[in-house]
Short mmCIF file of C-alpha atoms in Angstrom, two decimals:
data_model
loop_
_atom_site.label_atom_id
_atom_site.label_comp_id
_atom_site.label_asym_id
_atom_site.label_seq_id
_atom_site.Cartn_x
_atom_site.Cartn_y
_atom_site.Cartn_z
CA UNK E 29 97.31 120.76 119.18
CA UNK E 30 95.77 116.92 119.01
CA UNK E 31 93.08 115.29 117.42
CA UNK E 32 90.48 114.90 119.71
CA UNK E 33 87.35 112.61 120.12
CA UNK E 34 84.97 115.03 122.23
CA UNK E 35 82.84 111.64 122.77
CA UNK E 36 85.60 109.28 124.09
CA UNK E 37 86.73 112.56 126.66
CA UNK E 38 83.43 112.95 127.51
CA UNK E 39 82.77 109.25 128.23
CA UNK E 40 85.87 109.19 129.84
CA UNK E 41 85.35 110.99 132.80
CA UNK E 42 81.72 110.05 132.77
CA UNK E 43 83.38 106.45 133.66
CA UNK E 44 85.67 108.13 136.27
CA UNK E 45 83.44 110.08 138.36
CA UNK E 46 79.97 108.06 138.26
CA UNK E 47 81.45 105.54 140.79
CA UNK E 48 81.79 108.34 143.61
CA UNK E 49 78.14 109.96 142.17
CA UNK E 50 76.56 106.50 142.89
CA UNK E 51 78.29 106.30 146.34
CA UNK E 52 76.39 109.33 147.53
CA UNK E 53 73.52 107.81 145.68
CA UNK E 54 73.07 110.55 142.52
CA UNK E 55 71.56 110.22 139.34
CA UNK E 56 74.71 111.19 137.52
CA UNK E 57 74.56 110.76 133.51
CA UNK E 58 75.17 113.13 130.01
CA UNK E 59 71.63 114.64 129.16
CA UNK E 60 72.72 115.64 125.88
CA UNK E 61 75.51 115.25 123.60
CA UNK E 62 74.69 116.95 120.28
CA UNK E 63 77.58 118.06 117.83
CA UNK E 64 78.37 118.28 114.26
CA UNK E 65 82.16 117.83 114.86
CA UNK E 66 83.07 115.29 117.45
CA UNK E 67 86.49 115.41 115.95
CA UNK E 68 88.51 118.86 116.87
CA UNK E 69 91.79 120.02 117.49
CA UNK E 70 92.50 120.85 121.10
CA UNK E 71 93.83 119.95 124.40
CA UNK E 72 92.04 116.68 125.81
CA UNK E 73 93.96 116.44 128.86
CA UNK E 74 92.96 120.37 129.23
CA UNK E 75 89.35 119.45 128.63
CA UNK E 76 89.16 116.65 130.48
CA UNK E 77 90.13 118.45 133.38
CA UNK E 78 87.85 121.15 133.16
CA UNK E 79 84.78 118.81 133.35
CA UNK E 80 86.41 116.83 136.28
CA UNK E 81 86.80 119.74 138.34
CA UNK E 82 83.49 121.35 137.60
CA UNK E 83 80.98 117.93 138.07
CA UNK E 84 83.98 117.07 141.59
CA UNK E 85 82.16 120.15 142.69
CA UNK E 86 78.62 119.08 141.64
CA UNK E 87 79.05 115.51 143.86
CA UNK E 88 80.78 117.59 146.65
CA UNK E 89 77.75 119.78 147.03
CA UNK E 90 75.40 118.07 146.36
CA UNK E 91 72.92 116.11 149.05
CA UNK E 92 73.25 112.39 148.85
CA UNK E 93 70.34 111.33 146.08
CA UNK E 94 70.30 114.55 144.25
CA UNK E 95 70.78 114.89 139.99
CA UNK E 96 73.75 116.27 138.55
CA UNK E 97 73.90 116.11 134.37
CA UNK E 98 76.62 116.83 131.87
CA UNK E 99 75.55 118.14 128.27
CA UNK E 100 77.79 119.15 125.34
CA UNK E 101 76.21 121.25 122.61
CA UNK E 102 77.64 122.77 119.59
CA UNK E 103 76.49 125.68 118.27
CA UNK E 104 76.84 128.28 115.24
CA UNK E 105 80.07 129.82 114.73
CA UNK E 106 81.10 132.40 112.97
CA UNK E 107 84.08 130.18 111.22
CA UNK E 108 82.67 127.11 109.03
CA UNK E 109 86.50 125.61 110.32
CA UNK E 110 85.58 126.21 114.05
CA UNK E 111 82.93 125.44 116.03
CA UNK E 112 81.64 126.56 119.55
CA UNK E 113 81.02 124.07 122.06
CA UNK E 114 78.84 124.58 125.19
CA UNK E 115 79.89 122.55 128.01
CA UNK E 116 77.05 122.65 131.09
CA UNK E 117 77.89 120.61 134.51
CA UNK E 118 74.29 121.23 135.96
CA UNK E 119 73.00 119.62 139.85
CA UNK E 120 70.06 120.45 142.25
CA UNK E 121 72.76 121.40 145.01
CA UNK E 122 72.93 123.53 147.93
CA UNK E 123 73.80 126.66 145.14
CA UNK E 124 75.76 129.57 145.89
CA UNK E 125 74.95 132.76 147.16
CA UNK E 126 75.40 136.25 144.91
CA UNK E 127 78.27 137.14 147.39
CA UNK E 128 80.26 133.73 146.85
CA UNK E 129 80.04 133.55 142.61
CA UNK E 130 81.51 137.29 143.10
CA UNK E 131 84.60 135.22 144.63
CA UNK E 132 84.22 131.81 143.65
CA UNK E 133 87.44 132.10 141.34
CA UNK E 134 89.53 133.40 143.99
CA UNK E 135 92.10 131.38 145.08
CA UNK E 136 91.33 129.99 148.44
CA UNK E 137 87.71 130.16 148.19
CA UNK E 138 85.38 127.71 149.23
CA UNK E 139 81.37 127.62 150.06
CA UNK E 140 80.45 126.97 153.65
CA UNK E 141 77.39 125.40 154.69
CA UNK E 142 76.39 123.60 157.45
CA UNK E 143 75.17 120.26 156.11
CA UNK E 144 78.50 120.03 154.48
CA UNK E 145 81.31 120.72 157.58
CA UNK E 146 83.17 117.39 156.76
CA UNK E 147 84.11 119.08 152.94
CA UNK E 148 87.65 119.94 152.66
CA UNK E 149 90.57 121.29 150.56
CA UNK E 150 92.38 124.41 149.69
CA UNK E 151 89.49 125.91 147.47
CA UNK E 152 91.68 126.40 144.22
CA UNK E 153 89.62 124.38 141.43
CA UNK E 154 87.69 126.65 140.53
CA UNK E 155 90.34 129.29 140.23
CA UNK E 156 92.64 126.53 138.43
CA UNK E 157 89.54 125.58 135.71
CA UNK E 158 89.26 129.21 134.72
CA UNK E 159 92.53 129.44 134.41
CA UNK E 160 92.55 126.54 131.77
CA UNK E 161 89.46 127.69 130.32
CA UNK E 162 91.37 131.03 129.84
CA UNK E 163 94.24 129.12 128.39
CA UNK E 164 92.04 127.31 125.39
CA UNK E 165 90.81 130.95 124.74
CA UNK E 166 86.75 129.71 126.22
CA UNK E 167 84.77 131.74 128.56
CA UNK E 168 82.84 130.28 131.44
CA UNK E 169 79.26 131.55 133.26
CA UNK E 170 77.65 130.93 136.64
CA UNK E 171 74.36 130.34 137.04
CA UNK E 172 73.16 129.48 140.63
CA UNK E 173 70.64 130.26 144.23
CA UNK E 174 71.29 129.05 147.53
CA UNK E 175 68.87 125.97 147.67
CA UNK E 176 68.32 125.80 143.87
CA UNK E 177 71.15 123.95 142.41
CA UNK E 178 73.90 125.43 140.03
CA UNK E 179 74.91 125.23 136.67
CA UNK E 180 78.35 126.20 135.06
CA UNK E 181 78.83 126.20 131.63
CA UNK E 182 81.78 126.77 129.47
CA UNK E 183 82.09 127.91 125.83
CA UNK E 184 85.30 126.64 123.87
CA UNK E 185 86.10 127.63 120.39
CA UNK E 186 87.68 124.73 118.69
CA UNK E 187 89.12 123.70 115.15
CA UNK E 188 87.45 120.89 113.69
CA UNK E 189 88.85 118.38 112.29
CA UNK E 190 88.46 114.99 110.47
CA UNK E 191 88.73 111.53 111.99
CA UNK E 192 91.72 110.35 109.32
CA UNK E 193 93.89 113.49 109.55
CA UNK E 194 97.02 112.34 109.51
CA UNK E 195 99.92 114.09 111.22
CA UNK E 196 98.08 114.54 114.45
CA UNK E 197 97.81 112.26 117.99
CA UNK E 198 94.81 110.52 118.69
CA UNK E 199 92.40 110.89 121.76
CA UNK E 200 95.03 108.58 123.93
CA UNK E 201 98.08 110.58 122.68
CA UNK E 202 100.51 111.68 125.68
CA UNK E 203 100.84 115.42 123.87
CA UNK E 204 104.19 114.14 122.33
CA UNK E 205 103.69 113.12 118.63
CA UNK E 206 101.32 109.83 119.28
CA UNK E 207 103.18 108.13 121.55
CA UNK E 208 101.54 105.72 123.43
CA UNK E 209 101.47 106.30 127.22
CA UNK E 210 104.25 104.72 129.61
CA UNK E 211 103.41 101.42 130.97
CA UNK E 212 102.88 101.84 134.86
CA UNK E 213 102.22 98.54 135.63
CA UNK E 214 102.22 97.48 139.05
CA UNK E 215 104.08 100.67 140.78
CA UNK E 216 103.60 100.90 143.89
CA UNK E 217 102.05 104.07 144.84
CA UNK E 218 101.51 105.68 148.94
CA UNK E 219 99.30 108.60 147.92
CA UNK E 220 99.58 111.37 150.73
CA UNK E 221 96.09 113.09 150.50
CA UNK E 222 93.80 114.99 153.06
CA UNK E 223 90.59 115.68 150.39
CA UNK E 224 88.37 112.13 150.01
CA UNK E 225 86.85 113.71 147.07
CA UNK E 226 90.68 114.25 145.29
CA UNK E 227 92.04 110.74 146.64
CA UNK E 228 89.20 109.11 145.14
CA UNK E 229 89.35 110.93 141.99
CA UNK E 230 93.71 110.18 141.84
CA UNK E 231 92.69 106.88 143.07
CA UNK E 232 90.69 105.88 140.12
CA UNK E 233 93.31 107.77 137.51
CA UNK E 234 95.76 105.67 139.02
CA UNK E 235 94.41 102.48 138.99
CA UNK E 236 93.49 103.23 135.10
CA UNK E 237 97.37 103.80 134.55
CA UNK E 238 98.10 100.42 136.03
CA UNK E 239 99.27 101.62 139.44
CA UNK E 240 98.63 100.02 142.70
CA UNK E 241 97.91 102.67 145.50
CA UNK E 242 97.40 102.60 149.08
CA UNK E 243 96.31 106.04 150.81
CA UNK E 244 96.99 107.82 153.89
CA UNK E 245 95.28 111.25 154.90
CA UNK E 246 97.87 113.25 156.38
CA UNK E 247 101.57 113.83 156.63
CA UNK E 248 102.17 112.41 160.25
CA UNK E 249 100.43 109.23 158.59
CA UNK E 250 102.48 109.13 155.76
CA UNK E 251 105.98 109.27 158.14
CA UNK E 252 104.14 106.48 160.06
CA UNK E 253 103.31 104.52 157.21
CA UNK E 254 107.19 104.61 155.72
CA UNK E 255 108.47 104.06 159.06
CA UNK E 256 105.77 100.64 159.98
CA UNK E 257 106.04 98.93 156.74
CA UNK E 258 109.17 97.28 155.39
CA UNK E 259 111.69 98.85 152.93
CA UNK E 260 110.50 98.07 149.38
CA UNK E 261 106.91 97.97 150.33
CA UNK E 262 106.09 101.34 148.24
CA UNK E 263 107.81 102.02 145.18
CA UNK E 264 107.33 106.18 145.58
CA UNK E 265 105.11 108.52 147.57
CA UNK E 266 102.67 110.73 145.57
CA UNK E 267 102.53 113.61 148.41
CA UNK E 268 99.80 116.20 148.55
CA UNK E 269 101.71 119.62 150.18
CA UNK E 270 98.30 121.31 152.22
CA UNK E 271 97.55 118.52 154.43
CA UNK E 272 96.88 119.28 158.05
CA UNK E 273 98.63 118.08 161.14
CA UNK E 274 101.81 117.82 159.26
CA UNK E 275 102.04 119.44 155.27
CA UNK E 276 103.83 117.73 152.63
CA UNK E 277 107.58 119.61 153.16
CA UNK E 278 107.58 118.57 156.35
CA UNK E 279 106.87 114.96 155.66
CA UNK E 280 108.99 114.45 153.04
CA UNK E 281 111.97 116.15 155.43
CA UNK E 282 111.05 113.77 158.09
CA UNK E 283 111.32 110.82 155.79
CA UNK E 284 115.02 111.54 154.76
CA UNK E 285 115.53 111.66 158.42
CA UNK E 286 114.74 108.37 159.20
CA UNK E 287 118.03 106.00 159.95
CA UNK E 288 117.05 103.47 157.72
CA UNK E 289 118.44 104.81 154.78
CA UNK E 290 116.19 102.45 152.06
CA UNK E 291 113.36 104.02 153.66
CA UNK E 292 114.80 107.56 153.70
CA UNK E 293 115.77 107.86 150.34
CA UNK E 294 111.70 106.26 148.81
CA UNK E 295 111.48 108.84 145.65
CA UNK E 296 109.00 111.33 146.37
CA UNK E 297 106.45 113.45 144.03
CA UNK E 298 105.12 116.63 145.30
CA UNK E 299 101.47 117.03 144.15
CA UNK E 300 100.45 120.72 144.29
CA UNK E 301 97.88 123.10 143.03
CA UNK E 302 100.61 125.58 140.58
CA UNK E 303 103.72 124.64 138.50
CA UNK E 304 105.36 127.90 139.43
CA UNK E 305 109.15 127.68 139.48
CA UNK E 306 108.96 128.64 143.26
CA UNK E 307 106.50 125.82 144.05
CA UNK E 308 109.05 123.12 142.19
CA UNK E 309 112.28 125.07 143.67
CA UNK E 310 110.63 124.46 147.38
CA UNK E 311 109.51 120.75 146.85
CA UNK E 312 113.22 119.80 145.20
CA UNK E 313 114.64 121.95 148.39
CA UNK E 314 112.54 119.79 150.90
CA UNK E 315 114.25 116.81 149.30
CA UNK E 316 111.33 115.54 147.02
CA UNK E 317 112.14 114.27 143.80
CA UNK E 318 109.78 115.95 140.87
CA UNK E 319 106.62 117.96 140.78
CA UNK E 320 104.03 117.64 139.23
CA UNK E 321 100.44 120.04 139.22
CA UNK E 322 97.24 119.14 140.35
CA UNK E 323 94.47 118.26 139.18
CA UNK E 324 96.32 114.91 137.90
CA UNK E 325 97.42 114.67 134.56
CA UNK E 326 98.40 111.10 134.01
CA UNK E 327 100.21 111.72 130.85
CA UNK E 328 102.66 114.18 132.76
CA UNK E 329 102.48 112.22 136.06
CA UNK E 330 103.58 109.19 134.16
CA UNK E 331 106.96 110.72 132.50
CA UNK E 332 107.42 112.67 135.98
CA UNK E 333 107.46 108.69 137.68
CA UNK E 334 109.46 107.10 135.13
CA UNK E 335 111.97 109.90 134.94
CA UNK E 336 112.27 110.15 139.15
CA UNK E 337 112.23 105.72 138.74
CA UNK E 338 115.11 105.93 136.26
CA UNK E 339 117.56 107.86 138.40
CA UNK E 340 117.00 106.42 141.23
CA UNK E 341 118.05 102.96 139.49
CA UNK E 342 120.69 105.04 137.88
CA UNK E 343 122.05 105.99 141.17
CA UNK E 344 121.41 102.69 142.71
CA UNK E 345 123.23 101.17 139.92
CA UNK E 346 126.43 103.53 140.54
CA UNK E 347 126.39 102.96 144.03
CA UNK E 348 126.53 99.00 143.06
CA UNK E 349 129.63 99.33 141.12
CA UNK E 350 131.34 101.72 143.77
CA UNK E 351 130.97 98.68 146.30
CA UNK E 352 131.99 95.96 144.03
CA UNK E 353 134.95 98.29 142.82
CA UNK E 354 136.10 98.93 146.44
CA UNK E 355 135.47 94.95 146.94
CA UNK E 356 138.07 94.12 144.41
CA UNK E 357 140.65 96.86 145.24
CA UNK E 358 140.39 94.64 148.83
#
């Protein structure tokens, strides 16, 4: 556990999503943010995740100039060391029917209406947010009607704790004793992503980080892309593995196909929805690089892309001294 400032994650993704709010022309802000603690101990990267995914789903279902409002309340608790937080992503939506909440946590689940046709994606957020609410021991509630709007909220139990203890990471710790986060600067980045909503939302964590990033929408355009531009252009693919038209293994396979070998052998990140052993095992068997779980944690993203940067110029490297051994030998 880290040290936490529930204000700066708050504000945080408050910065990150109210550019794509004011594109479909919401009133997007925090209503209320009233605690005793702001300081706890927790996961922020957890945290901040949670809200992403449940106000992602607010703008996505939402008609263009409707309200969507984030409030963070603490309330009594039963420990004078803990204290329970009340998370609510609230909008004036299309809502859900009684049949859909029933399922909304399913994986694969996603509302269907209409006015919204053009909304895509594999329907796990809401399945992978109560999974993480689950993990930091918090229970979540639905509250919604077709045409009224919904609101979500989440209760977390967390340990507060002062702004000077020592010992602990701060609000921009990577989870590793402090440290601060690996400079990114000026990677080059071809994200591979079918979901607007998700690109714009990696998009904008990316740029944070220091990452350029270009985006295509499917595989077929990401073979195209390596293929049309010269070697060198990207410095790694970011690739999304439920795309239609051509999915992420079958990109990536394509790509170490092609005869220009500088081009075939780009390192490659598979972006997917689990971090079970079988989804890594059949990215690395596709010929991808590392693996790393959506929704994007930059902190984990960012030790995945220097690790996969490293051997690469590792193996570069040893392939440089091969030739220039063979040269003298000559």
């Amino acid at each position: 556990l880290f040290r936490s400032s529930l204000r700066e994650a708050v504000d945080s993704v408050h910065s990150l999503l109210a550019p794509l709010a004011k594109e479909h022309g919401h009133c997007f802000f925090v209503s209320c943010f009233e605690v005793n603690h702001v300081w706890v101990l927790g996961d922020r990267s957890r945290f901040e995740q949670i809200l992403v995914n449940l106000l992602s789903n607010s703008i996505k279902y939402t008609p263009d100039g409707g309200t969507i409002t984030l409030s963070v309340r603490e309330t009594a608790s039963n420990s004078a060391n803990y204290g329970v937080y009340e998370i609510c992503a609230e909008d004036n939506g299309i809502g859900m029917s009684r049949e859909f909440k029933e399922v909304m946590f399913e994986p694969f689940t996603r509302a269907e209406d209409s006015r919204f046709c053009k909304v895509t994606g594999t329907g796990l957020g809401m399945s992978i947010t109560r999974s993480l609410v689950y993990m930091m021991d918090g229970e979540i509630q639905v509250h919604s009607e077709p045409g009224q709007g919904t609101c979500i909220t989440v209760s977390l139990h967390l340990k507060a704790a002062k702004q000077d203890d020592t010992g602990m990471g701060d609000g921009n710790s990577n989870g590793e004793g402090g440290k601060e986060l690996p400079d990114l600067t000026g990677i080059r980045i071809l994200l591979a992503e079918d979901n607007d909503l998700n690109a714009e939302i990696a998009e904008a964590i990316l740029e944070r980080a220091g990452l350029k990033t270009e985006r295509v929408e499917d595989g077929i355009q990401c073979v195209n892309k390596i293929e049309k531009m010269p070697a060198g252009t990207y410095d790694m693919i970011l690739m999304d593995i439920q795309m239609p038209k051509m999915n992420g293994y079958k990109a990536t396979q394509a790509i170490r196909r092609l005869p220009d070998k500088d081009k075939a052998y780009i390192p490659i990140i598979a972006m997917t929805a689990n971090a079970f052993a079988e989804d890594r095992k059949k990215a690395f068997d596709a010929g991808m690089n590392g693996h790393i779980a959506k929704p994007i944690d930059i902190e984990k993203l960012g030790a995945v892309i220097l690790s996969v940067l490293n051997k690469q110029e590792n193996l570069q490297n040893g392939k440089n001294n091969s030739m220039n051994a063979n040269r003298l030998r000559s």
